[in-house]
mmCIF file with all atom_site columns, C-alpha atoms in Angstrom:
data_model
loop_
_atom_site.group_PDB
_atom_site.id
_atom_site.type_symbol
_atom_site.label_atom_id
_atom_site.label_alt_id
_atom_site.label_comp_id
_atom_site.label_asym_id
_atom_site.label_entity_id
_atom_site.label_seq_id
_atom_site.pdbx_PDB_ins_code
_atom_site.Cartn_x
_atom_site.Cartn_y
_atom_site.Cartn_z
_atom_site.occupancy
_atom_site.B_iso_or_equiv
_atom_site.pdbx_formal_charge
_atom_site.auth_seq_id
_atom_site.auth_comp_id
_atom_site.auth_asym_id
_atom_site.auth_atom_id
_atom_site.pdbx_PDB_model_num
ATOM 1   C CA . UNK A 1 1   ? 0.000  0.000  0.000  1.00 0.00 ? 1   UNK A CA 1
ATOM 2   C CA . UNK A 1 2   ? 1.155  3.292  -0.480 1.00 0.00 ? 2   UNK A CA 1
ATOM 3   C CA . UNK A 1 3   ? 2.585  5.825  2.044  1.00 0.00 ? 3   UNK A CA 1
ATOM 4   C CA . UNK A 1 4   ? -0.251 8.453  1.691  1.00 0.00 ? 4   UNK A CA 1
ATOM 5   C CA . UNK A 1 5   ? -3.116 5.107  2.205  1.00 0.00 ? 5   UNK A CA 1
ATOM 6   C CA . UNK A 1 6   ? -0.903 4.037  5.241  1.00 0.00 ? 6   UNK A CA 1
ATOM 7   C CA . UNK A 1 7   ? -0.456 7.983  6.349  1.00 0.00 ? 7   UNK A CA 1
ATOM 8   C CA . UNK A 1 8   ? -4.487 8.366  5.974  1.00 0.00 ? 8   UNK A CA 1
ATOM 9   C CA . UNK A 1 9   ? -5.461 5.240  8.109  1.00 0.00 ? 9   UNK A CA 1
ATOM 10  C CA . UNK A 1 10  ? -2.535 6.314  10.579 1.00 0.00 ? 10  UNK A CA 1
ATOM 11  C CA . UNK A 1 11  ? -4.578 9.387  11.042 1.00 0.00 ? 11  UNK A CA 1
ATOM 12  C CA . UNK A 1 12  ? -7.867 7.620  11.767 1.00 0.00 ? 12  UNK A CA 1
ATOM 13  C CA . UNK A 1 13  ? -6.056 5.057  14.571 1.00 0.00 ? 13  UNK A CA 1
ATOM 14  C CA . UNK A 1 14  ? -3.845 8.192  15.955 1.00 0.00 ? 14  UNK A CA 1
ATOM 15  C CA . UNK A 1 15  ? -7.253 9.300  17.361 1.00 0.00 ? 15  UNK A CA 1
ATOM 16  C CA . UNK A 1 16  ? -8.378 5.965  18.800 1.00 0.00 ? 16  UNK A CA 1
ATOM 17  C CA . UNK A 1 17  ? -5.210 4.742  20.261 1.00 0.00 ? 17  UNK A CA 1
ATOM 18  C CA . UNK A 1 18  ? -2.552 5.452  22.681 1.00 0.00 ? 18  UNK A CA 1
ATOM 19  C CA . UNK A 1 19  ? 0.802  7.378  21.616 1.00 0.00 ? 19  UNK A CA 1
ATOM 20  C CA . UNK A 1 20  ? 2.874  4.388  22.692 1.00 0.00 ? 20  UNK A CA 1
ATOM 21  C CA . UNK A 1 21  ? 0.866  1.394  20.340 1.00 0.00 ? 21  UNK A CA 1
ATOM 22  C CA . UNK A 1 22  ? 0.303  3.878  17.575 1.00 0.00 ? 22  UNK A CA 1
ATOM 23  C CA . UNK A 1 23  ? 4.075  4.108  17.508 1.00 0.00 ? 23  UNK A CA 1
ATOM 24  C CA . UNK A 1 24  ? 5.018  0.671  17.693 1.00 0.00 ? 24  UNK A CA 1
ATOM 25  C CA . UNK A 1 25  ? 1.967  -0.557 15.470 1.00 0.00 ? 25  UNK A CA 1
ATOM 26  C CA . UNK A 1 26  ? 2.635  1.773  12.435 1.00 0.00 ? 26  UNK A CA 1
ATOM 27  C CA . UNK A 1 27  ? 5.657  2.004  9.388  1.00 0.00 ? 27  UNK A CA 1
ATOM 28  C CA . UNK A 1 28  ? 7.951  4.364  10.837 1.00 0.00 ? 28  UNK A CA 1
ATOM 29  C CA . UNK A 1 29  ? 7.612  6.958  8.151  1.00 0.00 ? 29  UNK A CA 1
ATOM 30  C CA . UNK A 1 30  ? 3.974  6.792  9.135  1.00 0.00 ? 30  UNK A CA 1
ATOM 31  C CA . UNK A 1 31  ? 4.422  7.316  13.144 1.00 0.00 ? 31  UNK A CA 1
ATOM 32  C CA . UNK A 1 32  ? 7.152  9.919  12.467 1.00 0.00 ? 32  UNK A CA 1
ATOM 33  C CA . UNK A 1 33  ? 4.358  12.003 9.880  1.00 0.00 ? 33  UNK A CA 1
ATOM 34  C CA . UNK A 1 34  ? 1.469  11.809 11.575 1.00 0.00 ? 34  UNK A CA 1
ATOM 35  C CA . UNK A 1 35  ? 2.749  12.705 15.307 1.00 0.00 ? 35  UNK A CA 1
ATOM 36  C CA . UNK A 1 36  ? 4.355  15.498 13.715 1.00 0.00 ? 36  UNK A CA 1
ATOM 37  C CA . UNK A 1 37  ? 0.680  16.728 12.046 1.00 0.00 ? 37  UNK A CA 1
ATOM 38  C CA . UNK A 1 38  ? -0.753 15.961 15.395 1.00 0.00 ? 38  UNK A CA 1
ATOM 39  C CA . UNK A 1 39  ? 2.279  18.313 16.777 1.00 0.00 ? 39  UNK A CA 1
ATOM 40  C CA . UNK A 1 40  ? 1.499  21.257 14.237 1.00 0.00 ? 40  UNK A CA 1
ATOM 41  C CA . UNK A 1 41  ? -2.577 20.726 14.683 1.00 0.00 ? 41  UNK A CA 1
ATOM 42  C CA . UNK A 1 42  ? -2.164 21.094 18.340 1.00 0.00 ? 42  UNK A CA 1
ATOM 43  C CA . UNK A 1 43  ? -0.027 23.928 18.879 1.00 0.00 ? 43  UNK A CA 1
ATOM 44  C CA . UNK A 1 44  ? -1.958 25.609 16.349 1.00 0.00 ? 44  UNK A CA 1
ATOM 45  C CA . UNK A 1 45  ? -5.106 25.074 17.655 1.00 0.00 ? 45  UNK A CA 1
ATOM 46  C CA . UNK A 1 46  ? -3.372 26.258 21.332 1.00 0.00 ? 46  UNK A CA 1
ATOM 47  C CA . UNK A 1 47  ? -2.021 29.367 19.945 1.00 0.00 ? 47  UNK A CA 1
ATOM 48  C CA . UNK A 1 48  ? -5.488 30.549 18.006 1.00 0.00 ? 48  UNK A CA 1
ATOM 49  C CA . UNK A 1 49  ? -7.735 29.115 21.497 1.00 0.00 ? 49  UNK A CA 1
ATOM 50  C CA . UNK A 1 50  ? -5.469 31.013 24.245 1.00 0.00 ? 50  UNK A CA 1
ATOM 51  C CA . UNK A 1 51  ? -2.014 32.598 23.175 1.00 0.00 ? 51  UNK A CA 1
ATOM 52  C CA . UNK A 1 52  ? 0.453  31.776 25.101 1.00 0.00 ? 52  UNK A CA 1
ATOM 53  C CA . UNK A 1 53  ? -1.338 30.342 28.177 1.00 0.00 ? 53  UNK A CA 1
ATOM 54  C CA . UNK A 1 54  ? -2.613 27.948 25.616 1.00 0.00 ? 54  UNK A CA 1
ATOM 55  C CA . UNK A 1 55  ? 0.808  26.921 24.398 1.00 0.00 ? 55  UNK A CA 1
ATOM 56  C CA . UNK A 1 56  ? 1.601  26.824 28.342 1.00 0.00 ? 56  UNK A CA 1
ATOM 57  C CA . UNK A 1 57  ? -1.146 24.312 28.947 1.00 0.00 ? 57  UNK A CA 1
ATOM 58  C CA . UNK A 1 58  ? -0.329 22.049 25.423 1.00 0.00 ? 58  UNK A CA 1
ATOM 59  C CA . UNK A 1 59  ? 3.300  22.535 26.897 1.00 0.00 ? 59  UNK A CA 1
ATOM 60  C CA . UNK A 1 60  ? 2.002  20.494 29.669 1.00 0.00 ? 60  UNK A CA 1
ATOM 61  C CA . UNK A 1 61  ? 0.596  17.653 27.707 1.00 0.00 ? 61  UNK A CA 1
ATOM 62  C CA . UNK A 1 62  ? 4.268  17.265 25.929 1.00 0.00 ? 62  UNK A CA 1
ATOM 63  C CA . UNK A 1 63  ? 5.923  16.548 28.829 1.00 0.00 ? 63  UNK A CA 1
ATOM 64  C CA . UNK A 1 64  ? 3.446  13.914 29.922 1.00 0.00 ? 64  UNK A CA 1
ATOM 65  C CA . UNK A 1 65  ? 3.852  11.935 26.183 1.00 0.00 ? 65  UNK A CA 1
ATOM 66  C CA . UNK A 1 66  ? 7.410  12.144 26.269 1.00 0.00 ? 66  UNK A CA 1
ATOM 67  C CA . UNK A 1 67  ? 6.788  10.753 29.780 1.00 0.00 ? 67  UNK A CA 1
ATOM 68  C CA . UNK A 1 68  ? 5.089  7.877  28.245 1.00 0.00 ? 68  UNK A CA 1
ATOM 69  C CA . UNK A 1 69  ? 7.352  7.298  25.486 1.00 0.00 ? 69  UNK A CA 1
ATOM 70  C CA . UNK A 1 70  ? 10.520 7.373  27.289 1.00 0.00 ? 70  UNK A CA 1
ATOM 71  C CA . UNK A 1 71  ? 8.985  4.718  30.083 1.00 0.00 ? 71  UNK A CA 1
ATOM 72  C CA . UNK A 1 72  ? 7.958  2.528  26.656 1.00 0.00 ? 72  UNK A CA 1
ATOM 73  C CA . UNK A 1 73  ? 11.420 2.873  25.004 1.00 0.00 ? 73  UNK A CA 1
ATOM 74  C CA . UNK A 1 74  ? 12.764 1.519  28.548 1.00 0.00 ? 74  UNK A CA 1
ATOM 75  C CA . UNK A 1 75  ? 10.643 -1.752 27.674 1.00 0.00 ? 75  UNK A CA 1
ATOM 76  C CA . UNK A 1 76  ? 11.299 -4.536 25.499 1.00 0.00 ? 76  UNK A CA 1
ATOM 77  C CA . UNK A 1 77  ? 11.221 -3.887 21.784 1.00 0.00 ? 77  UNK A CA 1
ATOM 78  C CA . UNK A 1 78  ? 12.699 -5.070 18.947 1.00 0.00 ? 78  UNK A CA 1
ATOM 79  C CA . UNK A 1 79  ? 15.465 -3.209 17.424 1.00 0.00 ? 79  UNK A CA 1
ATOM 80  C CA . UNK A 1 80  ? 13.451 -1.288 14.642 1.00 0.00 ? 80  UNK A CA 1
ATOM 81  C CA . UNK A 1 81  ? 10.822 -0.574 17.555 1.00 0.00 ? 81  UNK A CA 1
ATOM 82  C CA . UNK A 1 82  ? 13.318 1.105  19.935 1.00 0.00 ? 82  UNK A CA 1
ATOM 83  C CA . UNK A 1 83  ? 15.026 3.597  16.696 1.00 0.00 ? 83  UNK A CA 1
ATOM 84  C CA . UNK A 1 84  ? 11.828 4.465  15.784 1.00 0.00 ? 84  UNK A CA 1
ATOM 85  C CA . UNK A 1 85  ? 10.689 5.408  19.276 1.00 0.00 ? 85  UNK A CA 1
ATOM 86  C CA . UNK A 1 86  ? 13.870 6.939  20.129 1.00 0.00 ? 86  UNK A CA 1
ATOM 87  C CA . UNK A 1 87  ? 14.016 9.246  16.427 1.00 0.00 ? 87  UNK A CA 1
ATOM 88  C CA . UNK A 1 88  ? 10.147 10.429 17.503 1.00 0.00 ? 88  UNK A CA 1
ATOM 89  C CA . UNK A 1 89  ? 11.470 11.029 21.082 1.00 0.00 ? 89  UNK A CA 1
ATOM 90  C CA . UNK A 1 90  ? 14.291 13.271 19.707 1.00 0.00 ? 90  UNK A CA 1
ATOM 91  C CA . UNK A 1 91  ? 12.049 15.129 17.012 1.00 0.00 ? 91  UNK A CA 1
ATOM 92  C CA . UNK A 1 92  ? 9.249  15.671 20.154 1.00 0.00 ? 92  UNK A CA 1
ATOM 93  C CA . UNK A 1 93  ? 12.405 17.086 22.444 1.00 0.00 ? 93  UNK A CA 1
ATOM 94  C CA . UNK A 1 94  ? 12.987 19.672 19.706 1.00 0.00 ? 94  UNK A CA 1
ATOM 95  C CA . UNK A 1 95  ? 9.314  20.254 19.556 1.00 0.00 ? 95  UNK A CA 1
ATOM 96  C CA . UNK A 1 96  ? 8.970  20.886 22.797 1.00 0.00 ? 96  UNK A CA 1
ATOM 97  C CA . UNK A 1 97  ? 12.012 23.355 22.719 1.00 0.00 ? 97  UNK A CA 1
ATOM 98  C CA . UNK A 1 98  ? 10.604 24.911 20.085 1.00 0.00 ? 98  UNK A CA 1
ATOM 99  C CA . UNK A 1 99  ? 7.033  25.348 21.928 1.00 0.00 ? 99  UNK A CA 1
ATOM 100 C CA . UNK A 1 100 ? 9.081  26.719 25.218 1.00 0.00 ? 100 UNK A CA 1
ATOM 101 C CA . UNK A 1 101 ? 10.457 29.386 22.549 1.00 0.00 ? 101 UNK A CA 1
ATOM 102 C CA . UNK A 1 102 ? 6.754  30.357 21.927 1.00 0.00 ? 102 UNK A CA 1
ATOM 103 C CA . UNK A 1 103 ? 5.913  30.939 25.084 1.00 0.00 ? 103 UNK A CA 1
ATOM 104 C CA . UNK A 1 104 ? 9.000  32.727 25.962 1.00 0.00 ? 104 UNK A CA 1
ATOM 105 C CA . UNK A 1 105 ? 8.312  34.962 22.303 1.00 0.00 ? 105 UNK A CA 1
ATOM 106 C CA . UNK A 1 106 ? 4.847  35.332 24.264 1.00 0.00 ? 106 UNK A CA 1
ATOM 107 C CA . UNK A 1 107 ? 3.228  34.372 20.948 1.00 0.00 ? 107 UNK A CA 1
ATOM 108 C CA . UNK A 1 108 ? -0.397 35.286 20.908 1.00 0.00 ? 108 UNK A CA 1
ATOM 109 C CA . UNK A 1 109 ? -1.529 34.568 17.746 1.00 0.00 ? 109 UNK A CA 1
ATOM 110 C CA . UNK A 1 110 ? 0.393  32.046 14.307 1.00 0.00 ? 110 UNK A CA 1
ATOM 111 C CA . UNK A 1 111 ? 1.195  35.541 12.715 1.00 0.00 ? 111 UNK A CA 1
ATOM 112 C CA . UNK A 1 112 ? 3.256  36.395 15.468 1.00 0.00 ? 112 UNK A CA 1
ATOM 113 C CA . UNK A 1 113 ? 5.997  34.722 14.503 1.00 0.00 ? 113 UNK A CA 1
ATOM 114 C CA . UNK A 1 114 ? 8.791  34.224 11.278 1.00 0.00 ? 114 UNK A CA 1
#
């Protein structure tokens, strides 16, 4: 099947299941894409529902899924598993710098920004 079919059903079971077995369930390419949509989509959504305190709260909620990745990478998976777990942990500790920038750039709205 190809990437964009695998991408659009990744979507669907994002929503219905945890971060953790949508990860180790789906093609890496497809966990990598569609946590990074759900990344953009969220602190989006944060930034145009509540500025910065919005961002502050979301902010919140990354630190609790890396919380549950890192505990899952510390389990046993196979070696394909563990690098994709621990390339999505890496891209969501740059995405959570990058959301501390925000808030410290007191971003209110997605103009605000280059």
């Amino acid at each position: 099947k190809s990437v964009r079919h695998q991408t659009e059903v990744g979507i669907g079971d994002y929503k219905q299941q945890s971060r953790g077995d949508f990860v180790l369930t789906h093609a890496s390419m497809v966990a990598i894409s569609v946590t990074q949509l759900d990344w953009t989509t969220r602190v989006e959504g944060a930034i145009e529902a509540n500025g910065t305190d919005g961002v502050r709260d979301y902010l919140d909620t990354m630190i609790e899924q890396l919380k549950e990745l890192s505990r899952l990478v510390r389990t046993k998976l196979t070696k394909l598993q563990s690098k994709v777990m621990s390339a999505i942990i890496v891209m969501e500790l740059h995405a959570r710098d990058v959301v501390e920038r925000l808030i410290d750039a007191q971003v209110e709205r997605t103009g605000d920004f280059e």
